[in-house]
Amino acid sequence: MNYPEATPMMQQYLSIKEKYADAILFYRMGDFYEMFFEDAEKASRILEITLTSRNKNAESPVPMCGVPYKAAQAYLARLINNGYKVAICDQIENPADLKNESSKRLVKRDVVRVVTPGMIMEDELLDEKTNNYILSISQIGNNTGISYLDISTGTFRISETDNFPAIIEEIRRVAPSEAILPEYLQKETFFSSITDALHKKAITFLDKNAFEYRNCRDRLNAQFKTISLEGFGCANLKAGVSAAGAIIHYVCETQKQKTVHLSGIKTYRLDNFLLIDDLTCQNLELLKNLRTGTKKGALLGILDRTNTAMGARMFKNWIRCPLLDIDRIRLRHDAIEEAIAKKNIARQIRECFKSVYDLERLGSKIAMGRANARDLTALKRSLTSLPEIGSYLSEFNSDAFQPDQNFQFDELTDLLEKSIREDAPPVINEGGIIKSGFNAELDELISISRDGKGWLAQLEVKEKAATGINSLKVKYNKVFGYFLEVPKSRSESVPAHYVRKQTLVNAERYITDELKKFEFKVMGAQEKRASLEYKIFTEIRKEIIKYNNKIHAGAQFIAKLDTILTLALIAEENEYTRPEINTTGDIIIEEGRHPVVEKMITGERFVPNSISINNNDSQVLIITGPNMAGKSTILRQTAIIVLMAQMGSFVPAGKASICITDKIFTRIGALDNLSAGQSTFMVEMQETANILNNATSHSLIIMDEIGRGTSTFDGLSIARAVAEFLHEIKDKGVKTLFATHYHELTDLEHTKAKIKNYNIAVKEWNDEIIFLRKLVEGGTNRSYGIQVARLAGIPEKVIQRAKEILFDIENGNSSPDSQKISPVKPKIRRQLSLFKKREDQERERKIIKKLQNLDISGTTPLEALNLLNELQDKAKKIPAA
């Protein structure tokens, strides 16, 4: 940036800004963070603050704006939420130290931290119930590595695979706030799929050196203080190590300090969990309601009753990552069962959780030097609650309730109890945070400050008596320090040793040698006190950091305990049952319920439904029935019950036996993506293609109304072909619930061994229908569209006209009123035989021809019976339409 008229201060600013060109620079000047040039123009617009200028009389005034130092957090949050990085440039030396220097110079400044969407430590900027991840991708050979870090909790994970589509789904599942990518990936053909998965997320590109494997390996070993990565199980994951090492590089570059709380990394496999792709997560409304975007009306909103922030984050992760390991699932079920049986103890533990703060984030803030005295008090209260929780746990037998280590912190809590004041202010460099009696030197300084107030009161009384000026006051301000103030009308009575300091309209201000000596002593004591308290505070913080790993482990255990006890509470309150986990490949649900819908509906009772799917004779269920009857609810509740069982939860059913499912796919509805040039039908077909290409014989598929986005013939053809493909997929088929309005598909039950028809029962009454909401065996050939239209509020005139048109279509009426409609009739007739084999169609033609040529008047009754018997035998060989 060229600025020839730059002052020394502006030269300093420009030299720092040059190093952080991609960030908005908060440049500390006194009590404000100032921004200049393009930064000021951007920030003033986003923050809605006044844009002014520096050197207004110059030929080229410099645009500038500023925010108060003490209110910077709120402004920082808005910039981060708009996708910007902010470089915090502070004074790195005390201006008071320059007073002793003979030559005047600028206070040294430098960037002490770069705040990015993925590098946030402040509670005010974070959602306490959601992890805030920064994610990294790297590629070496055919393998793609993925790693992600929540610096606010210390959660750090790594994985690697040669299945690139799985990486894309993992990006969506992790849902990072920010991503770092190697520059070379921009040239790859698959790069667009990565950016699509990171839609509207902040992306930073780093040069290849940041991702170089050896550098990254050494960087991780240095961070973890190890000689190899064998102990973390990722030594052979070169692409993964590359991604993780790049994150550590980025952390060092932005945080400008050691991150001692990052002491290890967890290796996992992408196929360790039940895969729920992002579309399925949305369709099943697991985390967010589709209409409102909030958790109200979503599965998370119904189930999450956790009492701790750590528990809430873990609960959300359990929903998003159900297990595949039967033993681990059963361990969770065992724990929930025992918690329900010992509900009084469980309730007492949950009560203890109310005193437990966010230990994960507290530990990280302390380790990163972002904590204040109030955070240390919160830590003390949390750690003090752990022994009581531990005493209750001795009543339980399940492994999930047994901690891996002893979470006693007596020495640390004793230190915090003796040192940190409960009423400490939020700042840590102005004193008032350390208790009396903890440090002798500090106590002396506090005494001087405290006694000074009494001395000033005595001085005021003494001077009033000596001068006879009863209106004399001893006062203080930041500019002049301590002074004696006398009304102007009494200035003639002032003694000769008073030195005039300031003249006001109605008063005169004076100082004396005695007062200046006191000021030097007291002010010096206050400065020393603040400095000493800060030093003591940092020493206490160092002592806490020694316990960081143990605190983090305790936080993880409390999170798991909170999650399990919450699942037990929900199960008891809502009459959920323990599901059996079978190895036979069956999904059997008796009297199943949708956990969200049953809570949200008003005015009617939720109707439970039973369903049975297996790999033998009921693998693909074709479900028909009118709109609004409840098909979608049954489809969704089946998928959710399977998911809940595998996350280790009890389920909303009278009884359930669930096999391990590796993936759940859904194709439910579609919204036009006009901005991408995609129609409803194109979106529908892309989603269907994803399912057909990625489903396995162990998956569960939910298909709702496929093919309705195009013409009747095309839609019916595609729907049938998809159903047949799912029946035969990989020579084994896949468990599928297939809801449709194409009643012709019910014919598949007669030709495919593992397809079975079901329908949602309705009752007709006086040309109206009553939804029974019950799934029953067998197909249906009616959609009840006109009756549903009436229920939806379509005007009666339209309903009556629709009935007339339907009658014309069904009866071939070619009256003038139905000229435009009747041509549909031949299509419907052809539809009936659309999927018959050629030989079946030939048999049908022969039967019809024989009937056409029959001389009824010349046929005896016996001949007619024989002919009818012959035609019936031939007709039985033709599959029903």
CSV table of C-alpha atoms in Angstrom, one decimal, residues 479-836:
chain,number,residue,atom,x,y,z
A,479,VAL,CA,-5.5,14.0,35.2
A,480,PHE,CA,-4.2,15.7,38.4
A,481,GLY,CA,-4.3,12.9,40.9
A,482,TYR,CA,-5.1,14.0,44.5
A,483,PHE,CA,-5.7,17.8,45.2
A,484,LEU,CA,-7.4,20.2,47.7
A,485,GLU,CA,-10.4,22.1,46.3
A,486,VAL,CA,-11.4,25.5,47.8
A,487,PRO,CA,-14.3,27.8,46.8
A,488,LYS,CA,-13.0,30.9,45.0
A,489,SER,CA,-14.7,33.1,47.6
A,490,ARG,CA,-12.3,31.6,50.2
A,491,SER,CA,-9.1,31.6,48.2
A,492,GLU,CA,-7.7,34.5,50.2
A,493,SER,CA,-7.7,32.3,53.3
A,494,VAL,CA,-5.4,29.7,51.6
A,495,PRO,CA,-2.0,29.2,53.4
A,496,ALA,CA,1.2,30.1,51.6
A,497,HIS,CA,2.4,26.5,51.3
A,498,TYR,CA,-0.6,25.6,49.1
A,499,VAL,CA,0.5,25.4,45.4
A,500,ARG,CA,-2.2,26.4,42.9
A,501,LYS,CA,-2.7,23.6,40.3
A,502,GLN,CA,-5.9,24.6,38.5
A,503,THR,CA,-8.4,27.5,38.4
A,504,LEU,CA,-12.1,26.8,37.8
A,505,VAL,CA,-15.1,29.1,37.5
A,506,ASN,CA,-16.1,28.7,41.1
A,507,ALA,CA,-13.1,27.0,42.7
A,508,GLU,CA,-9.4,26.8,43.0
A,509,ARG,CA,-7.4,23.5,43.2
A,510,TYR,CA,-4.1,23.1,45.2
A,511,ILE,CA,-1.5,20.6,46.1
A,512,THR,CA,0.9,20.3,49.0
A,513,ASP,CA,4.1,18.5,49.5
A,514,GLU,CA,2.4,16.3,52.1
A,515,LEU,CA,-0.4,15.3,49.7
A,516,LYS,CA,2.1,14.6,46.8
A,517,LYS,CA,4.1,12.3,49.1
A,518,PHE,CA,0.9,10.4,50.0
A,519,GLU,CA,-0.1,10.2,46.4
A,520,PHE,CA,3.2,8.7,45.4
A,521,LYS,CA,3.0,6.2,48.1
A,522,VAL,CA,-0.6,5.2,47.5
A,523,MET,CA,-0.6,5.3,43.7
A,524,GLY,CA,2.6,3.4,43.7
A,525,ALA,CA,1.0,0.8,46.0
A,526,GLN,CA,-2.0,0.5,43.7
A,527,GLU,CA,0.1,0.0,40.6
A,528,LYS,CA,2.3,-2.5,42.5
A,529,ARG,CA,-0.8,-4.3,43.8
A,530,ALA,CA,-2.3,-4.7,40.3
A,531,SER,CA,1.0,-5.9,38.9
A,532,LEU,CA,1.6,-8.4,41.8
A,533,GLU,CA,-2.0,-9.7,41.6
A,534,TYR,CA,-1.6,-10.3,37.8
A,535,LYS,CA,1.7,-12.1,38.5
A,536,ILE,CA,0.1,-14.3,41.2
A,537,PHE,CA,-2.8,-15.0,38.9
A,538,THR,CA,-0.5,-16.2,36.0
A,539,GLU,CA,1.3,-18.5,38.5
A,540,ILE,CA,-2.0,-20.0,39.6
A,541,ARG,CA,-2.9,-20.4,35.9
A,542,LYS,CA,0.3,-22.3,35.3
A,543,GLU,CA,-0.5,-24.6,38.2
A,544,ILE,CA,-4.0,-25.4,36.7
A,545,ILE,CA,-2.4,-26.2,33.3
A,546,LYS,CA,-0.6,-29.1,34.9
A,547,TYR,CA,-4.0,-30.7,35.5
A,548,ASN,CA,-5.2,-29.9,32.0
A,549,ASN,CA,-5.3,-33.5,30.7
A,550,LYS,CA,-7.1,-34.7,33.8
A,551,ILE,CA,-9.6,-31.9,33.6
A,552,HIS,CA,-10.3,-32.7,29.9
A,553,ALA,CA,-10.8,-36.4,30.8
A,554,GLY,CA,-13.2,-35.5,33.6
A,555,ALA,CA,-15.1,-33.2,31.2
A,556,GLN,CA,-15.5,-36.1,28.8
A,557,PHE,CA,-16.7,-38.5,31.5
A,558,ILE,CA,-19.2,-35.9,32.8
A,559,ALA,CA,-20.5,-35.4,29.2
A,560,LYS,CA,-21.0,-39.1,28.7
A,561,LEU,CA,-22.7,-39.4,32.1
A,562,ASP,CA,-25.0,-36.5,31.3
A,563,THR,CA,-25.9,-37.9,28.0
A,564,ILE,CA,-26.7,-41.4,29.3
A,565,LEU,CA,-28.8,-40.0,32.2
A,566,THR,CA,-30.7,-37.7,29.8
A,567,LEU,CA,-31.5,-40.7,27.6
A,568,ALA,CA,-32.7,-42.6,30.7
A,569,LEU,CA,-34.9,-39.6,31.7
A,570,ILE,CA,-36.4,-39.3,28.3
A,571,ALA,CA,-37.0,-43.0,28.0
A,572,GLU,CA,-38.9,-43.1,31.4
A,573,GLU,CA,-40.9,-40.0,30.7
A,574,ASN,CA,-42.0,-41.1,27.2
A,575,GLU,CA,-42.4,-44.8,27.8
A,576,TYR,CA,-39.6,-45.8,25.4
A,577,THR,CA,-38.4,-49.4,25.5
A,578,ARG,CA,-35.1,-51.1,25.2
A,579,PRO,CA,-34.5,-52.4,21.7
A,580,GLU,CA,-33.0,-55.8,21.0
A,581,ILE,CA,-30.0,-55.7,18.7
A,582,ASN,CA,-30.2,-58.7,16.5
A,583,THR,CA,-27.8,-60.3,14.0
A,584,THR,CA,-30.6,-61.8,11.7
A,585,GLY,CA,-31.0,-58.8,9.5
A,586,ASP,CA,-34.5,-58.0,10.7
A,587,ILE,CA,-36.1,-54.7,11.6
A,588,ILE,CA,-39.2,-55.5,13.7
A,589,ILE,CA,-41.0,-52.6,15.4
A,590,GLU,CA,-44.2,-53.2,17.3
A,591,GLU,CA,-46.4,-50.2,18.1
A,592,GLY,CA,-43.8,-47.7,16.9
A,593,ARG,CA,-44.2,-44.0,17.3
A,594,HIS,CA,-42.6,-40.9,15.9
A,595,PRO,CA,-40.8,-39.3,18.9
A,596,VAL,CA,-41.3,-35.7,17.6
A,597,VAL,CA,-44.8,-35.9,16.0
A,598,GLU,CA,-46.3,-37.6,19.1
A,599,LYS,CA,-45.2,-34.6,21.1
A,600,MET,CA,-46.2,-31.9,18.6
A,601,ILE,CA,-49.6,-33.0,17.5
A,602,THR,CA,-52.7,-31.4,19.2
A,603,GLY,CA,-56.3,-32.4,19.0
A,604,GLU,CA,-55.8,-36.1,18.2
A,605,ARG,CA,-54.2,-39.1,19.5
A,606,PHE,CA,-51.0,-40.4,17.9
A,607,VAL,CA,-51.6,-43.8,16.3
A,608,PRO,CA,-48.7,-46.2,16.8
A,609,ASN,CA,-47.8,-48.6,13.9
A,610,SER,CA,-46.0,-51.9,13.6
A,611,ILE,CA,-43.6,-52.8,10.8
A,612,SER,CA,-41.5,-55.8,9.9
A,613,ILE,CA,-38.7,-55.8,7.4
A,614,ASN,CA,-36.3,-58.7,6.7
A,615,ASN,CA,-34.1,-60.0,4.0
A,616,ASN,CA,-36.3,-62.9,3.1
A,617,ASP,CA,-39.9,-62.1,2.1
A,618,SER,CA,-40.4,-58.5,3.3
A,619,GLN,CA,-37.4,-56.6,2.2
A,620,VAL,CA,-39.1,-54.0,0.0
A,621,LEU,CA,-42.4,-52.7,1.4
A,622,ILE,CA,-44.5,-50.9,-1.2
A,623,ILE,CA,-46.7,-48.5,0.8
A,624,THR,CA,-49.8,-46.9,-0.8
A,625,GLY,CA,-52.5,-44.6,0.6
A,626,PRO,CA,-53.8,-41.1,0.2
A,627,ASN,CA,-51.9,-37.9,1.0
A,628,MET,CA,-52.2,-36.7,4.6
A,629,ALA,CA,-52.9,-40.3,5.8
A,630,GLY,CA,-49.5,-40.7,7.5
A,631,LYS,CA,-47.2,-42.5,5.0
A,632,SER,CA,-44.3,-40.1,5.5
A,633,THR,CA,-44.6,-40.2,9.3
A,634,ILE,CA,-44.3,-44.0,9.3
A,635,LEU,CA,-41.4,-43.9,6.9
A,636,ARG,CA,-39.5,-41.3,9.0
A,637,GLN,CA,-40.3,-42.9,12.4
A,638,THR,CA,-38.9,-46.2,11.2
A,639,ALA,CA,-35.6,-44.6,10.2
A,640,ILE,CA,-35.5,-42.6,13.4
A,641,ILE,CA,-36.2,-45.6,15.6
A,642,VAL,CA,-33.3,-47.5,13.9
A,643,LEU,CA,-31.0,-44.5,14.4
A,644,MET,CA,-32.0,-44.1,18.1
A,645,ALA,CA,-31.4,-47.8,18.7
A,646,GLN,CA,-27.9,-47.6,17.3
A,647,MET,CA,-27.0,-44.4,19.1
A,648,GLY,CA,-27.6,-46.4,22.3
A,649,SER,CA,-31.0,-45.0,23.1
A,650,PHE,CA,-34.3,-46.7,24.1
A,651,VAL,CA,-36.9,-46.2,21.4
A,652,PRO,CA,-40.5,-45.1,21.1
A,653,ALA,CA,-42.1,-48.5,20.5
A,654,GLY,CA,-43.9,-51.2,22.4
A,655,LYS,CA,-41.2,-53.6,21.4
A,656,ALA,CA,-38.3,-53.5,18.9
A,657,SER,CA,-35.7,-55.8,17.4
A,658,ILE,CA,-33.2,-53.9,15.3
A,659,CYS,CA,-30.4,-55.2,13.1
A,660,ILE,CA,-27.2,-53.2,12.6
A,661,THR,CA,-27.7,-50.8,9.7
A,662,ASP,CA,-24.6,-49.3,8.0
A,663,LYS,CA,-26.3,-46.4,6.1
A,664,ILE,CA,-29.7,-44.7,6.1
A,665,PHE,CA,-30.7,-42.9,2.9
A,666,THR,CA,-33.9,-40.9,2.4
A,667,ARG,CA,-35.6,-39.5,-0.8
A,668,ILE,CA,-38.4,-37.4,0.7
A,669,GLY,CA,-39.6,-34.4,-1.3
A,670,ALA,CA,-37.5,-32.0,-3.2
A,671,LEU,CA,-37.3,-28.2,-3.5
A,672,ASP,CA,-36.5,-26.5,-6.8
A,673,ASN,CA,-32.9,-25.4,-7.0
A,674,LEU,CA,-33.5,-22.7,-9.6
A,675,SER,CA,-30.4,-20.7,-8.8
A,676,ALA,CA,-28.4,-23.8,-9.8
A,677,GLY,CA,-30.6,-24.4,-12.8
A,678,GLN,CA,-32.0,-27.6,-11.3
A,679,SER,CA,-35.7,-28.6,-11.4
A,680,THR,CA,-37.5,-30.6,-8.8
A,681,PHE,CA,-37.2,-33.7,-11.0
A,682,MET,CA,-33.4,-33.2,-11.5
A,683,VAL,CA,-32.8,-32.9,-7.7
A,684,GLU,CA,-35.0,-36.0,-7.2
A,685,MET,CA,-33.0,-38.0,-9.7
A,686,GLN,CA,-29.7,-36.9,-8.3
A,687,GLU,CA,-30.7,-37.9,-4.8
A,688,THR,CA,-32.0,-41.3,-6.1
A,689,ALA,CA,-28.8,-41.8,-8.0
A,690,ASN,CA,-26.8,-41.3,-4.8
A,691,ILE,CA,-28.8,-43.9,-3.1
A,692,LEU,CA,-28.6,-46.5,-5.9
A,693,ASN,CA,-24.8,-46.0,-6.2
A,694,ASN,CA,-24.0,-46.1,-2.5
A,695,ALA,CA,-26.5,-48.4,-0.7
A,696,THR,CA,-25.4,-51.8,0.5
A,697,SER,CA,-27.3,-54.9,1.5
A,698,HIS,CA,-27.1,-53.6,5.1
A,699,SER,CA,-28.6,-50.2,4.5
A,700,LEU,CA,-32.1,-48.8,5.1
A,701,ILE,CA,-33.7,-46.8,2.4
A,702,ILE,CA,-36.7,-44.5,2.6
A,703,MET,CA,-38.3,-43.6,-0.8
A,704,ASP,CA,-41.3,-41.3,-0.8
A,705,GLU,CA,-43.1,-40.6,-4.0
A,706,ILE,CA,-40.3,-41.0,-6.4
A,707,GLY,CA,-41.0,-40.1,-10.1
A,708,ARG,CA,-43.8,-37.6,-9.5
A,709,GLY,CA,-41.7,-34.8,-10.8
A,710,THR,CA,-42.2,-35.8,-14.4
A,711,SER,CA,-44.9,-37.3,-16.7
A,712,THR,CA,-47.1,-40.2,-15.6
A,713,PHE,CA,-45.4,-42.7,-17.9
A,714,ASP,CA,-41.8,-41.6,-17.2
A,715,GLY,CA,-42.4,-41.4,-13.5
A,716,LEU,CA,-44.1,-44.8,-13.3
A,717,SER,CA,-41.4,-46.3,-15.4
A,718,ILE,CA,-38.6,-44.9,-13.2
A,719,ALA,CA,-40.4,-45.7,-9.9
A,720,ARG,CA,-40.8,-49.4,-11.0
A,721,ALA,CA,-37.2,-49.7,-12.3
A,722,VAL,CA,-35.9,-48.2,-9.0
A,723,ALA,CA,-38.0,-50.6,-6.9
A,724,GLU,CA,-36.8,-53.6,-8.9
A,725,PHE,CA,-33.2,-52.4,-8.7
A,726,LEU,CA,-33.4,-52.1,-4.9
A,727,HIS,CA,-34.9,-55.6,-4.7
A,728,GLU,CA,-31.9,-57.0,-6.6
A,729,ILE,CA,-29.1,-54.7,-5.5
A,730,LYS,CA,-25.8,-56.5,-5.4
A,731,ASP,CA,-27.7,-59.8,-5.7
A,732,LYS,CA,-29.0,-59.4,-2.1
A,733,GLY,CA,-31.4,-56.4,-2.2
A,734,VAL,CA,-31.7,-53.7,0.5
A,735,LYS,CA,-34.3,-53.0,3.1
A,736,THR,CA,-36.6,-50.3,1.6
A,737,LEU,CA,-39.8,-48.5,2.5
A,738,PHE,CA,-41.2,-47.3,-0.8
A,739,ALA,CA,-44.2,-45.0,-0.5
A,740,THR,CA,-45.9,-44.3,-3.8
A,741,HIS,CA,-49.1,-43.1,-5.5
A,742,TYR,CA,-48.4,-45.4,-8.5
A,743,HIS,CA,-50.8,-48.2,-7.6
A,744,GLU,CA,-49.5,-50.2,-10.5
A,745,LEU,CA,-46.4,-50.9,-8.4
A,746,THR,CA,-48.4,-53.2,-6.2
A,747,ASP,CA,-48.2,-55.7,-9.0
A,748,LEU,CA,-44.5,-56.2,-8.0
A,749,GLU,CA,-45.6,-58.3,-5.0
A,750,HIS,CA,-46.6,-61.0,-7.5
A,751,THR,CA,-43.4,-61.0,-9.4
A,752,LYS,CA,-40.7,-60.3,-6.8
A,753,ALA,CA,-40.2,-62.7,-3.9
A,754,LYS,CA,-39.1,-60.1,-1.3
A,755,ILE,CA,-41.6,-57.3,-2.1
A,756,LYS,CA,-44.8,-56.9,0.1
A,757,ASN,CA,-47.6,-54.5,-0.2
A,758,TYR,CA,-48.9,-52.3,2.6
A,759,ASN,CA,-51.3,-49.4,2.7
A,760,ILE,CA,-52.5,-46.7,5.1
A,761,ALA,CA,-56.1,-47.5,6.0
A,762,VAL,CA,-58.9,-45.0,5.5
A,763,LYS,CA,-62.6,-45.2,6.1
A,764,GLU,CA,-65.1,-43.7,3.6
A,765,TRP,CA,-68.3,-42.1,4.9
A,766,ASN,CA,-70.7,-40.0,2.8
A,767,ASP,CA,-68.2,-39.2,0.1
A,768,GLU,CA,-65.7,-38.2,2.8
A,769,ILE,CA,-62.7,-40.0,4.2
A,770,ILE,CA,-61.5,-40.6,7.8
A,771,PHE,CA,-57.8,-41.2,8.2
A,772,LEU,CA,-57.2,-44.2,10.4
A,773,ARG,CA,-53.4,-43.7,10.4
A,774,LYS,CA,-52.9,-47.4,10.5
A,775,LEU,CA,-50.5,-49.4,8.3
A,776,VAL,CA,-52.2,-52.6,7.1
A,777,GLU,CA,-51.1,-55.4,4.8
A,778,GLY,CA,-52.2,-55.2,1.2
A,779,GLY,CA,-52.2,-52.6,-1.6
A,780,THR,CA,-54.8,-50.1,-2.5
A,781,ASN,CA,-55.9,-48.8,-5.9
A,782,ARG,CA,-57.3,-45.4,-4.8
A,783,SER,CA,-55.7,-42.1,-4.0
A,784,TYR,CA,-58.7,-40.3,-2.6
A,785,GLY,CA,-57.3,-37.1,-4.1
A,786,ILE,CA,-60.6,-35.3,-4.4
A,787,GLN,CA,-61.5,-36.0,-0.8
A,788,VAL,CA,-58.1,-34.8,0.4
A,789,ALA,CA,-58.5,-31.7,-1.7
A,790,ARG,CA,-61.8,-31.0,0.1
A,791,LEU,CA,-60.0,-31.4,3.5
A,792,ALA,CA,-57.4,-29.0,2.4
A,793,GLY,CA,-60.0,-26.3,1.8
A,794,ILE,CA,-60.4,-26.4,-2.0
A,795,PRO,CA,-63.7,-24.5,-3.0
A,796,GLU,CA,-66.7,-26.9,-3.3
A,797,LYS,CA,-67.2,-25.7,-6.9
A,798,VAL,CA,-63.8,-27.0,-7.9
A,799,ILE,CA,-64.4,-30.3,-6.0
A,800,GLN,CA,-67.7,-30.9,-7.9
A,801,ARG,CA,-66.1,-30.1,-11.2
A,802,ALA,CA,-63.2,-32.5,-10.4
A,803,LYS,CA,-65.7,-35.2,-9.7
A,804,GLU,CA,-67.3,-34.7,-13.1
A,805,ILE,CA,-64.0,-34.9,-14.8
A,806,LEU,CA,-63.0,-38.0,-12.9
A,807,PHE,CA,-66.3,-39.6,-13.9
A,808,ASP,CA,-65.7,-38.8,-17.5
A,809,ILE,CA,-62.2,-40.2,-17.5
A,810,GLU,CA,-63.3,-43.4,-15.8
A,811,ASN,CA,-66.3,-43.9,-18.1
A,812,GLY,CA,-64.9,-42.7,-21.4
A,813,ASN,CA,-67.4,-39.9,-21.7
A,814,SER,CA,-66.6,-37.7,-24.7
A,815,SER,CA,-69.1,-34.9,-24.1
A,816,PRO,CA,-68.0,-31.3,-25.0
A,817,ASP,CA,-67.3,-30.5,-21.4
A,818,SER,CA,-64.7,-33.3,-21.2
A,819,GLN,CA,-63.1,-33.0,-24.6
A,820,LYS,CA,-59.9,-31.8,-23.1
A,821,ILE,CA,-59.8,-34.5,-20.5
A,822,SER,CA,-61.0,-37.7,-22.2
A,823,PRO,CA,-57.8,-38.2,-24.2
A,824,VAL,CA,-56.2,-39.3,-20.9
A,825,LYS,CA,-58.4,-42.4,-20.9
A,826,PRO,CA,-56.4,-44.4,-23.5
A,827,LYS,CA,-53.2,-43.7,-21.5
A,828,ILE,CA,-54.7,-45.1,-18.4
A,829,ARG,CA,-55.8,-48.2,-20.2
A,830,ARG,CA,-52.3,-48.7,-21.8
A,831,GLN,CA,-50.8,-48.2,-18.3
A,832,LEU,CA,-52.5,-51.3,-17.1
A,833,SER,CA,-50.4,-53.5,-19.3
A,834,LEU,CA,-47.3,-51.3,-19.4
A,835,PHE,CA,-45.0,-53.8,-17.7
A,836,LYS,CA,-46.4,-57.1,-18.9
